[in-house]
PDB file of C-alpha atoms in Angstrom:
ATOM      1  CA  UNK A   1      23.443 -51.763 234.800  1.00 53.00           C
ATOM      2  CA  UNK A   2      21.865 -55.204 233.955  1.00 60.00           C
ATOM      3  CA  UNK A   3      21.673 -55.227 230.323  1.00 75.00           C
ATOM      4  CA  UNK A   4      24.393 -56.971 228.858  1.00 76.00           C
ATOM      5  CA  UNK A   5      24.453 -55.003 225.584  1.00 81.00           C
ATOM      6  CA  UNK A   6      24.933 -51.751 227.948  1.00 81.00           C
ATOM      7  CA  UNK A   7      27.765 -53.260 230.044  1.00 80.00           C
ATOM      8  CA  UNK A   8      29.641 -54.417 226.727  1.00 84.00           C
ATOM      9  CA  UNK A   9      29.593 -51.027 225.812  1.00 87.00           C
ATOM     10  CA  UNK A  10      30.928 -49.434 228.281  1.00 84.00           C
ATOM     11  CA  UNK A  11      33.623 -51.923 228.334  1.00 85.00           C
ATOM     12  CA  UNK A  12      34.771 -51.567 225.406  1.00 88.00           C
ATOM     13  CA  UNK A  13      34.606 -47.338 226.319  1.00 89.00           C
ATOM     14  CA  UNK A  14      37.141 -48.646 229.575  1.00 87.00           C
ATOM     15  CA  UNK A  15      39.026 -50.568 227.301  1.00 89.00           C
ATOM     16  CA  UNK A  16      39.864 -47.614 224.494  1.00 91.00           C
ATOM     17  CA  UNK A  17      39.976 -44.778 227.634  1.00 89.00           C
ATOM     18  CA  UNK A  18      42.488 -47.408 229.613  1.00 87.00           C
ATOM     19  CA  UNK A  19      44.840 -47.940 226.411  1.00 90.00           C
ATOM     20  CA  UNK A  20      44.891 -44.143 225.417  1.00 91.00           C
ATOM     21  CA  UNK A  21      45.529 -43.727 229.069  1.00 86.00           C
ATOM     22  CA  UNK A  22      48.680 -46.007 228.833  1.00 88.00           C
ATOM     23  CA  UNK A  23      50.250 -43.894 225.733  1.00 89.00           C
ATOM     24  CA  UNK A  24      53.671 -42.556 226.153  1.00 88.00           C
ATOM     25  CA  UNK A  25      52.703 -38.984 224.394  1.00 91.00           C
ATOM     26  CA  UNK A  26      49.769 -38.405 227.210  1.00 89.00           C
ATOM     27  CA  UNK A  27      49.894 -35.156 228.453  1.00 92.00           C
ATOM     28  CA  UNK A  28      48.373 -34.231 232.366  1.00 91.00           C
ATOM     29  CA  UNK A  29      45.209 -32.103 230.976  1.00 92.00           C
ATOM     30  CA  UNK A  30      44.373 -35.562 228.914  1.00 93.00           C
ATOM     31  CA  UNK A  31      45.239 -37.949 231.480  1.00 91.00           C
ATOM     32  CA  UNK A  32      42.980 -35.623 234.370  1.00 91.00           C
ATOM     33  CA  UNK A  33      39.896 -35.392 231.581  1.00 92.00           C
ATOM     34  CA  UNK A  34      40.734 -40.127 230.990  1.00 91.00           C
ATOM     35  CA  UNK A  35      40.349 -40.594 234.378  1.00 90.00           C
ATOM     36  CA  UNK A  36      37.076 -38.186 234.990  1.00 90.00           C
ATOM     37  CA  UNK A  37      35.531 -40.373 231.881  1.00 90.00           C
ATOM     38  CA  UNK A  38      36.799 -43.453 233.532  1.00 87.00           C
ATOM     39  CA  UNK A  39      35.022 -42.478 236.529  1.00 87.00           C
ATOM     40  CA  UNK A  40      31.810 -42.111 235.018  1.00 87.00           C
ATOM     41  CA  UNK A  41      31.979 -45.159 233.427  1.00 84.00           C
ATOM     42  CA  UNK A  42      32.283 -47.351 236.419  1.00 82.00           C
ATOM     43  CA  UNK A  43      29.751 -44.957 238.212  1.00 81.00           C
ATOM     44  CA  UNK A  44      27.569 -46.303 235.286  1.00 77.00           C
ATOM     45  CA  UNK A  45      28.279 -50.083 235.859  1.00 73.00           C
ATOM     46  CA  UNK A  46      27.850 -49.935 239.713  1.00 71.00           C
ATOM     47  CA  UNK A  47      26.788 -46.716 240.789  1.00 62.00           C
ATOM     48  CA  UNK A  48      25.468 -48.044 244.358  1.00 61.00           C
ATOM     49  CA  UNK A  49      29.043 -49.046 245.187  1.00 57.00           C
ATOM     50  CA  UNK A  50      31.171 -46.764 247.102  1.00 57.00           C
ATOM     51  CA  UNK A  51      34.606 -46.975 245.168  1.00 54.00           C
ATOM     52  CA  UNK A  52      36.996 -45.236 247.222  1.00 56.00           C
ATOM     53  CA  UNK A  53      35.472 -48.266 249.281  1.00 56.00           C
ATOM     54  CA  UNK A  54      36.637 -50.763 246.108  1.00 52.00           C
ATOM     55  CA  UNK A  55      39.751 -49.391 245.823  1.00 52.00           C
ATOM     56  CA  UNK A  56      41.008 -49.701 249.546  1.00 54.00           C
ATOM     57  CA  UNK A  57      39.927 -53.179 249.681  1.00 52.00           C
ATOM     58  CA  UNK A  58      41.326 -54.343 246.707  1.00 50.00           C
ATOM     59  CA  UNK A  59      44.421 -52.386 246.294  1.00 52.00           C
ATOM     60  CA  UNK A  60      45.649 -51.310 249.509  1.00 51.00           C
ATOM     61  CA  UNK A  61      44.915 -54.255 252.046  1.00 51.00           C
ATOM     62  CA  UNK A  62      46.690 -57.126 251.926  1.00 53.00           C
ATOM     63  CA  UNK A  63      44.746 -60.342 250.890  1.00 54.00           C
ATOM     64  CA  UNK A  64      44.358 -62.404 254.629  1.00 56.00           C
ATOM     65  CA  UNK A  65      47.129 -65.195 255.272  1.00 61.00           C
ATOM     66  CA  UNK A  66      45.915 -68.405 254.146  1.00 60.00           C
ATOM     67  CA  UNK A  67      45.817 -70.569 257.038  1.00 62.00           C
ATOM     68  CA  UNK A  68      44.908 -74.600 256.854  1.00 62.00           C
ATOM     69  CA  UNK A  69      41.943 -75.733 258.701  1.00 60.00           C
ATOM     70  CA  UNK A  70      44.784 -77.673 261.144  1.00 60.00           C
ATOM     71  CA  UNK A  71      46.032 -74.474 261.974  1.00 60.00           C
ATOM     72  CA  UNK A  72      42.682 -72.285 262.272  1.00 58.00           C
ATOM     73  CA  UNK A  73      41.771 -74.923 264.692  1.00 62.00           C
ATOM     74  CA  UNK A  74      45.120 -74.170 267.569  1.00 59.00           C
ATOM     75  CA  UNK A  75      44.381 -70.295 266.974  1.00 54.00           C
TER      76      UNK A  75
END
């Protein structure tokens, strides 16, 4: 999705379905339907990106040891 008027929109759907998602009187049936509609709305800001993909990469791997360029040079 490349038109910016699009992608604020379904923001600002993530942002309402994310803060109804963090209520304390959420039940499971709402919670299952919130994260079906969340789905669709990132399938709708990057649906040629695999995001089981996304989500290993960013939240299960650690980020790579910085190393200095001193030390990348011995190995």
């Amino acid at each position: 999705m490349n038109d910016p008027t699009g992608q604020a929109k379904v923001i600002d759907s993530l942002r309402s379905l994310l803060k109804r998602l963090g209520s304390p009187e959420l039940m499971l049936p709402e919670a299952k339907l919130l994260r079906s509609q969340i789905s669709q709305l990132l399938g709708e800001i990057s649906p040629d990106r695999d995001r089981s993909q996304v989500y290993r990469s960013t939240l299960y791997e650690p980020a790579p040891p910085h190393r200095s360029p001193h030390e990348q040079r011995r190995g």
